[in-house]
Amino acid sequence: QDATRWQEANRTIVQGLGAAINQQFADWGLSDAEAEVGLLLLKGLSLQEIADLRQTSERTVREQARAVYRKGGLSGRNELSAYFLEDLLPDLAD
């Protein structure tokens, strides 16, 4: 219930972030499948969960994830998440 309440209260922000992520994926030249995998990675799904959801093999998803990282100039999932979220979070060092 807390998650639903948060999503409803921040719907405009979430939609704006979603649009920005989709635009960045387009700028990176991701295919539709790669962009979908990228979004699911950002949501925290495992490669197997993504494969099950997309009804494909884990190997295919792994290759698509690698394409996302390569096209984005990123080293992996952590950098993918940080790319979109790092500047949104408060700096705890201050």
mmCIF file of N, CA and C in Angstrom:
data_model
loop_
_atom_site.group_PDB
_atom_site.id
_atom_site.type_symbol
_atom_site.label_atom_id
_atom_site.label_comp_id
_atom_site.label_asym_id
_atom_site.label_seq_id
_atom_site.Cartn_x
_atom_site.Cartn_y
_atom_site.Cartn_z
ATOM 1 N N GLN A 1 0.817 -1.194 0.000
ATOM 2 C CA GLN A 1 0.000 0.000 0.000
ATOM 3 C C GLN A 1 0.859 1.255 0.000
ATOM 4 N N ASP A 2 1.972 1.221 0.727
ATOM 5 C CA ASP A 2 2.851 2.390 0.749
ATOM 6 C C ASP A 2 3.388 2.685 -0.638
ATOM 7 N N ALA A 3 3.782 1.646 -1.367
ATOM 8 C CA ALA A 3 4.312 1.847 -2.719
ATOM 9 C C ALA A 3 3.248 2.449 -3.626
ATOM 10 N N THR A 4 2.032 1.965 -3.544
ATOM 11 C CA THR A 4 0.937 2.499 -4.365
ATOM 12 C C THR A 4 0.676 3.958 -4.019
ATOM 13 N N ARG A 5 0.651 4.263 -2.746
ATOM 14 C CA ARG A 5 0.430 5.640 -2.306
ATOM 15 C C ARG A 5 1.548 6.550 -2.811
ATOM 16 N N TRP A 6 2.801 6.088 -2.733
ATOM 17 C CA TRP A 6 3.934 6.882 -3.211
ATOM 18 C C TRP A 6 3.816 7.108 -4.706
ATOM 19 N N GLN A 7 3.483 6.045 -5.457
ATOM 20 C CA GLN A 7 3.358 6.168 -6.911
ATOM 21 C C GLN A 7 2.268 7.156 -7.292
ATOM 22 N N GLU A 8 1.148 7.104 -6.615
ATOM 23 C CA GLU A 8 0.058 8.027 -6.909
ATOM 24 C C GLU A 8 0.451 9.463 -6.594
ATOM 25 N N ALA A 9 1.136 9.676 -5.482
ATOM 26 C CA ALA A 9 1.538 11.024 -5.092
ATOM 27 C C ALA A 9 2.599 11.608 -6.019
ATOM 28 N N ASN A 10 3.375 10.741 -6.648
ATOM 29 C CA ASN A 10 4.485 11.202 -7.493
ATOM 30 C C ASN A 10 4.316 10.815 -8.959
ATOM 31 N N ARG A 11 3.078 10.595 -9.377
ATOM 32 C CA ARG A 11 2.791 10.120 -10.733
ATOM 33 C C ARG A 11 3.437 11.002 -11.808
ATOM 34 N N THR A 12 3.334 12.313 -11.703
ATOM 35 C CA THR A 12 3.878 13.213 -12.713
ATOM 36 C C THR A 12 5.394 13.096 -12.792
ATOM 37 N N ILE A 13 6.041 13.019 -11.651
ATOM 38 C CA ILE A 13 7.494 12.885 -11.620
ATOM 39 C C ILE A 13 7.916 11.561 -12.246
ATOM 40 N N VAL A 14 7.236 10.489 -11.880
ATOM 41 C CA VAL A 14 7.563 9.160 -12.388
ATOM 42 C C VAL A 14 7.355 9.103 -13.903
ATOM 43 N N GLN A 15 6.265 9.679 -14.384
ATOM 44 C CA GLN A 15 6.020 9.697 -15.832
ATOM 45 C C GLN A 15 7.101 10.492 -16.556
ATOM 46 N N GLY A 16 7.516 11.610 -15.973
ATOM 47 C CA GLY A 16 8.579 12.415 -16.577
ATOM 48 C C GLY A 16 9.902 11.665 -16.613
ATOM 49 N N LEU A 17 10.217 10.964 -15.534
ATOM 50 C CA LEU A 17 11.444 10.175 -15.495
ATOM 51 C C LEU A 17 11.371 9.053 -16.519
ATOM 52 N N GLY A 18 10.213 8.403 -16.613
ATOM 53 C CA GLY A 18 10.037 7.338 -17.595
ATOM 54 C C GLY A 18 10.245 7.839 -19.010
ATOM 55 N N ALA A 19 9.704 9.001 -19.320
ATOM 56 C CA ALA A 19 9.876 9.587 -20.655
ATOM 57 C C ALA A 19 11.342 9.935 -20.908
ATOM 58 N N ALA A 20 12.022 10.450 -19.885
ATOM 59 C CA ALA A 20 13.436 10.802 -20.030
ATOM 60 C C ALA A 20 14.291 9.552 -20.258
ATOM 61 N N ILE A 21 13.993 8.490 -19.550
ATOM 62 C CA ILE A 21 14.728 7.234 -19.728
ATOM 63 C C ILE A 21 14.502 6.694 -21.135
ATOM 64 N N ASN A 22 13.246 6.685 -21.584
ATOM 65 C CA ASN A 22 12.960 6.212 -22.935
ATOM 66 C C ASN A 22 13.684 7.038 -23.988
ATOM 67 N N GLN A 23 13.750 8.354 -23.784
ATOM 68 C CA GLN A 23 14.455 9.214 -24.736
ATOM 69 C C GLN A 23 15.949 8.906 -24.742
ATOM 70 N N GLN A 24 16.522 8.684 -23.569
ATOM 71 C CA GLN A 24 17.943 8.358 -23.509
ATOM 72 C C GLN A 24 18.220 7.024 -24.184
ATOM 73 N N PHE A 25 17.350 6.052 -23.977
ATOM 74 C CA PHE A 25 17.502 4.764 -24.653
ATOM 75 C C PHE A 25 17.457 4.949 -26.170
ATOM 76 N N ALA A 26 16.568 5.800 -26.652
ATOM 77 C CA ALA A 26 16.491 6.082 -28.091
ATOM 78 C C ALA A 26 17.775 6.758 -28.553
ATOM 79 N N ASP A 27 18.282 7.691 -27.759
ATOM 80 C CA ASP A 27 19.538 8.382 -28.109
ATOM 81 C C ASP A 27 20.709 7.408 -28.175
ATOM 82 N N TRP A 28 20.680 6.380 -27.346
ATOM 83 C CA TRP A 28 21.731 5.361 -27.377
ATOM 84 C C TRP A 28 21.560 4.408 -28.554
ATOM 85 N N GLY A 29 20.418 4.474 -29.226
ATOM 86 C CA GLY A 29 20.170 3.607 -30.362
ATOM 87 C C GLY A 29 19.753 2.196 -29.980
ATOM 88 N N LEU A 30 19.101 2.054 -28.829
ATOM 89 C CA LEU A 30 18.657 0.724 -28.406
ATOM 90 C C LEU A 30 17.483 0.256 -29.265
ATOM 91 N N SER A 31 17.466 -1.029 -29.542
ATOM 92 C CA SER A 31 16.298 -1.624 -30.199
ATOM 93 C C SER A 31 15.149 -1.634 -29.190
ATOM 94 N N ASP A 32 13.942 -1.901 -29.664
ATOM 95 C CA ASP A 32 12.799 -1.982 -28.753
ATOM 96 C C ASP A 32 13.026 -3.048 -27.680
ATOM 97 N N ALA A 33 13.561 -4.201 -28.096
ATOM 98 C CA ALA A 33 13.814 -5.288 -27.143
ATOM 99 C C ALA A 33 14.865 -4.875 -26.115
ATOM 100 N N GLU A 34 15.938 -4.222 -26.554
ATOM 101 C CA GLU A 34 16.981 -3.771 -25.636
ATOM 102 C C GLU A 34 16.431 -2.740 -24.654
ATOM 103 N N ALA A 35 15.599 -1.824 -25.143
ATOM 104 C CA ALA A 35 15.009 -0.803 -24.271
ATOM 105 C C ALA A 35 14.103 -1.445 -23.224
ATOM 106 N N GLU A 36 13.335 -2.449 -23.631
ATOM 107 C CA GLU A 36 12.476 -3.135 -22.679
ATOM 108 C C GLU A 36 13.313 -3.840 -21.612
ATOM 109 N N VAL A 37 14.377 -4.494 -22.038
ATOM 110 C CA VAL A 37 15.273 -5.151 -21.084
ATOM 111 C C VAL A 37 15.896 -4.109 -20.162
ATOM 112 N N GLY A 38 16.315 -2.980 -20.709
ATOM 113 C CA GLY A 38 16.889 -1.916 -19.895
ATOM 114 C C GLY A 38 15.939 -1.439 -18.814
ATOM 115 N N LEU A 39 14.678 -1.240 -19.164
ATOM 116 C CA LEU A 39 13.687 -0.809 -18.172
ATOM 117 C C LEU A 39 13.484 -1.862 -17.095
ATOM 118 N N LEU A 40 13.438 -3.120 -17.512
ATOM 119 C CA LEU A 40 13.247 -4.192 -16.534
ATOM 120 C C LEU A 40 14.462 -4.345 -15.622
ATOM 121 N N LEU A 41 15.652 -4.099 -16.157
ATOM 122 C CA LEU A 41 16.853 -4.099 -15.321
ATOM 123 C C LEU A 41 16.769 -2.980 -14.283
ATOM 124 N N LEU A 42 16.325 -1.802 -14.724
ATOM 125 C CA LEU A 42 16.188 -0.676 -13.799
ATOM 126 C C LEU A 42 15.157 -0.968 -12.714
ATOM 127 N N LYS A 43 14.162 -1.775 -13.036
ATOM 128 C CA LYS A 43 13.143 -2.142 -12.048
ATOM 129 C C LYS A 43 13.639 -3.204 -11.083
ATOM 130 N N GLY A 44 14.831 -3.766 -11.357
ATOM 131 C CA GLY A 44 15.437 -4.703 -10.426
ATOM 132 C C GLY A 44 15.169 -6.168 -10.701
ATOM 133 N N LEU A 45 14.592 -6.486 -11.859
ATOM 134 C CA LEU A 45 14.338 -7.888 -12.176
ATOM 135 C C LEU A 45 15.631 -8.601 -12.522
ATOM 136 N N SER A 46 15.701 -9.869 -12.182
ATOM 137 C CA SER A 46 16.860 -10.683 -12.547
ATOM 138 C C SER A 46 16.783 -11.019 -14.028
ATOM 139 N N LEU A 47 17.904 -11.496 -14.574
ATOM 140 C CA LEU A 47 17.907 -11.892 -15.982
ATOM 141 C C LEU A 47 16.891 -13.004 -16.237
ATOM 142 N N GLN A 48 16.798 -13.955 -15.316
ATOM 143 C CA GLN A 48 15.837 -15.047 -15.484
ATOM 144 C C GLN A 48 14.400 -14.534 -15.410
ATOM 145 N N GLU A 49 14.138 -13.616 -14.507
ATOM 146 C CA GLU A 49 12.787 -13.040 -14.411
ATOM 147 C C GLU A 49 12.419 -12.297 -15.694
ATOM 148 N N ILE A 50 13.380 -11.573 -16.246
ATOM 149 C CA ILE A 50 13.136 -10.863 -17.509
ATOM 150 C C ILE A 50 12.881 -11.865 -18.627
ATOM 151 N N ALA A 51 13.680 -12.916 -18.674
ATOM 152 C CA ALA A 51 13.501 -13.949 -19.701
ATOM 153 C C ALA A 51 12.113 -14.576 -19.592
ATOM 154 N N ASP A 52 11.707 -14.899 -18.392
ATOM 155 C CA ASP A 52 10.389 -15.495 -18.186
ATOM 156 C C ASP A 52 9.287 -14.534 -18.622
ATOM 157 N N LEU A 53 9.407 -13.285 -18.235
ATOM 158 C CA LEU A 53 8.411 -12.277 -18.572
ATOM 159 C C LEU A 53 8.317 -12.063 -20.084
ATOM 160 N N ARG A 54 9.475 -12.057 -20.741
ATOM 161 C CA ARG A 54 9.521 -11.799 -22.187
ATOM 162 C C ARG A 54 9.410 -13.084 -23.006
ATOM 163 N N GLN A 55 9.316 -14.205 -22.324
ATOM 164 C CA GLN A 55 9.199 -15.516 -22.969
ATOM 165 C C GLN A 55 10.342 -15.758 -23.954
ATOM 166 N N THR A 56 11.543 -15.593 -23.431
ATOM 167 C CA THR A 56 12.763 -15.829 -24.202
ATOM 168 C C THR A 56 13.777 -16.497 -23.288
ATOM 169 N N SER A 57 14.959 -16.758 -23.801
ATOM 170 C CA SER A 57 15.968 -17.421 -22.977
ATOM 171 C C SER A 57 16.754 -16.398 -22.152
ATOM 172 N N GLU A 58 17.307 -16.890 -21.061
ATOM 173 C CA GLU A 58 18.152 -16.026 -20.233
ATOM 174 C C GLU A 58 19.371 -15.565 -21.033
ATOM 175 N N ARG A 59 19.878 -16.417 -21.894
ATOM 176 C CA ARG A 59 21.035 -16.050 -22.727
ATOM 177 C C ARG A 59 20.701 -14.867 -23.628
ATOM 178 N N THR A 60 19.519 -14.870 -24.221
ATOM 179 C CA THR A 60 19.097 -13.746 -25.069
ATOM 180 C C THR A 60 19.035 -12.464 -24.253
ATOM 181 N N VAL A 61 18.452 -12.551 -23.080
ATOM 182 C CA VAL A 61 18.343 -11.373 -22.210
ATOM 183 C C VAL A 61 19.733 -10.889 -21.803
ATOM 184 N N ARG A 62 20.630 -11.814 -21.501
ATOM 185 C CA ARG A 62 21.997 -11.438 -21.129
ATOM 186 C C ARG A 62 22.671 -10.661 -22.264
ATOM 187 N N GLU A 63 22.490 -11.126 -23.491
ATOM 188 C CA GLU A 63 23.083 -10.437 -24.644
ATOM 189 C C GLU A 63 22.442 -9.065 -24.855
ATOM 190 N N GLN A 64 21.139 -8.975 -24.648
ATOM 191 C CA GLN A 64 20.463 -7.688 -24.784
ATOM 192 C C GLN A 64 20.917 -6.721 -23.690
ATOM 193 N N ALA A 65 21.110 -7.230 -22.486
ATOM 194 C CA ALA A 65 21.610 -6.391 -21.399
ATOM 195 C C ALA A 65 23.017 -5.889 -21.725
ATOM 196 N N ARG A 66 23.852 -6.763 -22.251
ATOM 197 C CA ARG A 66 25.204 -6.344 -22.651
ATOM 198 C C ARG A 66 25.145 -5.258 -23.712
ATOM 199 N N ALA A 67 24.196 -5.371 -24.634
ATOM 200 C CA ALA A 67 24.040 -4.342 -25.668
ATOM 201 C C ALA A 67 23.628 -3.008 -25.045
ATOM 202 N N VAL A 68 22.748 -3.045 -24.062
ATOM 203 C CA VAL A 68 22.343 -1.825 -23.362
ATOM 204 C C VAL A 68 23.569 -1.169 -22.738
ATOM 205 N N TYR A 69 24.356 -1.953 -22.012
ATOM 206 C CA TYR A 69 25.538 -1.408 -21.344
ATOM 207 C C TYR A 69 26.554 -0.871 -22.358
ATOM 208 N N ARG A 70 26.794 -1.622 -23.416
ATOM 209 C CA ARG A 70 27.766 -1.214 -24.434
ATOM 210 C C ARG A 70 27.329 0.084 -25.120
ATOM 211 N N LYS A 71 26.088 0.136 -25.564
ATOM 212 C CA LYS A 71 25.592 1.316 -26.275
ATOM 213 C C LYS A 71 25.519 2.538 -25.368
ATOM 214 N N GLY A 72 25.314 2.306 -24.058
ATOM 215 C CA GLY A 72 25.271 3.402 -23.102
ATOM 216 C C GLY A 72 26.632 3.772 -22.543
ATOM 217 N N GLY A 73 27.667 3.016 -22.915
ATOM 218 C CA GLY A 73 29.003 3.279 -22.383
ATOM 219 C C GLY A 73 29.095 2.987 -20.900
ATOM 220 N N LEU A 74 28.381 1.966 -20.458
ATOM 221 C CA LEU A 74 28.289 1.625 -19.044
ATOM 222 C C LEU A 74 28.939 0.272 -18.785
ATOM 223 N N SER A 75 29.373 0.062 -17.543
ATOM 224 C CA SER A 75 30.031 -1.204 -17.219
ATOM 225 C C SER A 75 29.061 -2.287 -16.740
ATOM 226 N N GLY A 76 27.849 -1.908 -16.376
ATOM 227 C CA GLY A 76 26.908 -2.911 -15.902
ATOM 228 C C GLY A 76 25.677 -2.285 -15.285
ATOM 229 N N ARG A 77 24.924 -3.135 -14.583
ATOM 230 C CA ARG A 77 23.635 -2.721 -14.012
ATOM 231 C C ARG A 77 23.780 -1.561 -13.029
ATOM 232 N N ASN A 78 24.809 -1.595 -12.192
ATOM 233 C CA ASN A 78 24.976 -0.516 -11.216
ATOM 234 C C ASN A 78 25.159 0.832 -11.901
ATOM 235 N N GLU A 79 25.967 0.869 -12.942
ATOM 236 C CA GLU A 79 26.157 2.129 -13.666
ATOM 237 C C GLU A 79 24.894 2.542 -14.414
ATOM 238 N N LEU A 80 24.132 1.573 -14.894
ATOM 239 C CA LEU A 80 22.870 1.892 -15.554
ATOM 240 C C LEU A 80 21.935 2.594 -14.572
ATOM 241 N N SER A 81 21.786 2.041 -13.398
ATOM 242 C CA SER A 81 20.924 2.663 -12.387
ATOM 243 C C SER A 81 21.454 4.028 -11.976
ATOM 244 N N ALA A 82 22.737 4.118 -11.742
ATOM 245 C CA ALA A 82 23.337 5.381 -11.312
ATOM 246 C C ALA A 82 23.189 6.457 -12.387
ATOM 247 N N TYR A 83 23.254 6.065 -13.648
ATOM 248 C CA TYR A 83 23.139 7.017 -14.750
ATOM 249 C C TYR A 83 21.840 7.815 -14.620
ATOM 250 N N PHE A 84 20.760 7.147 -14.264
ATOM 251 C CA PHE A 84 19.460 7.807 -14.201
ATOM 252 C C PHE A 84 19.091 8.311 -12.815
ATOM 253 N N LEU A 85 19.660 7.741 -11.772
ATOM 254 C CA LEU A 85 19.209 8.073 -10.424
ATOM 255 C C LEU A 85 20.179 8.902 -9.590
ATOM 256 N N GLU A 86 21.448 8.874 -9.926
ATOM 257 C CA GLU A 86 22.456 9.517 -9.075
ATOM 258 C C GLU A 86 22.143 10.980 -8.789
ATOM 259 N N ASP A 87 21.773 11.746 -9.810
ATOM 260 C CA ASP A 87 21.524 13.170 -9.599
ATOM 261 C C ASP A 87 20.183 13.459 -8.942
ATOM 262 N N LEU A 88 19.319 12.457 -8.828
ATOM 263 C CA LEU A 88 18.021 12.661 -8.193
ATOM 264 C C LEU A 88 18.086 12.499 -6.683
ATOM 265 N N LEU A 89 19.117 11.832 -6.210
ATOM 266 C CA LEU A 89 19.219 11.538 -4.789
ATOM 267 C C LEU A 89 20.056 12.609 -4.085
ATOM 268 N N PRO A 90 19.722 12.923 -2.848
ATOM 269 C CA PRO A 90 20.492 13.945 -2.127
ATOM 270 C C PRO A 90 21.920 13.473 -1.868
ATOM 271 N N ASP A 91 22.825 14.427 -1.859
ATOM 272 C CA ASP A 91 24.230 14.126 -1.572
ATOM 273 C C ASP A 91 24.401 13.999 -0.066
ATOM 274 N N LEU A 92 24.717 12.814 0.399
ATOM 275 C CA LEU A 92 24.834 12.573 1.832
ATOM 276 C C LEU A 92 26.144 13.100 2.403
ATOM 277 N N ALA A 93 27.071 13.490 1.553
ATOM 278 C CA ALA A 93 28.376 13.969 2.023
ATOM 279 C C ALA A 93 28.273 15.396 2.565
ATOM 280 N N ASP A 94 27.224 16.108 2.227
ATOM 281 C CA ASP A 94 27.086 17.508 2.686
ATOM 282 C C ASP A 94 26.609 17.601 4.097
#
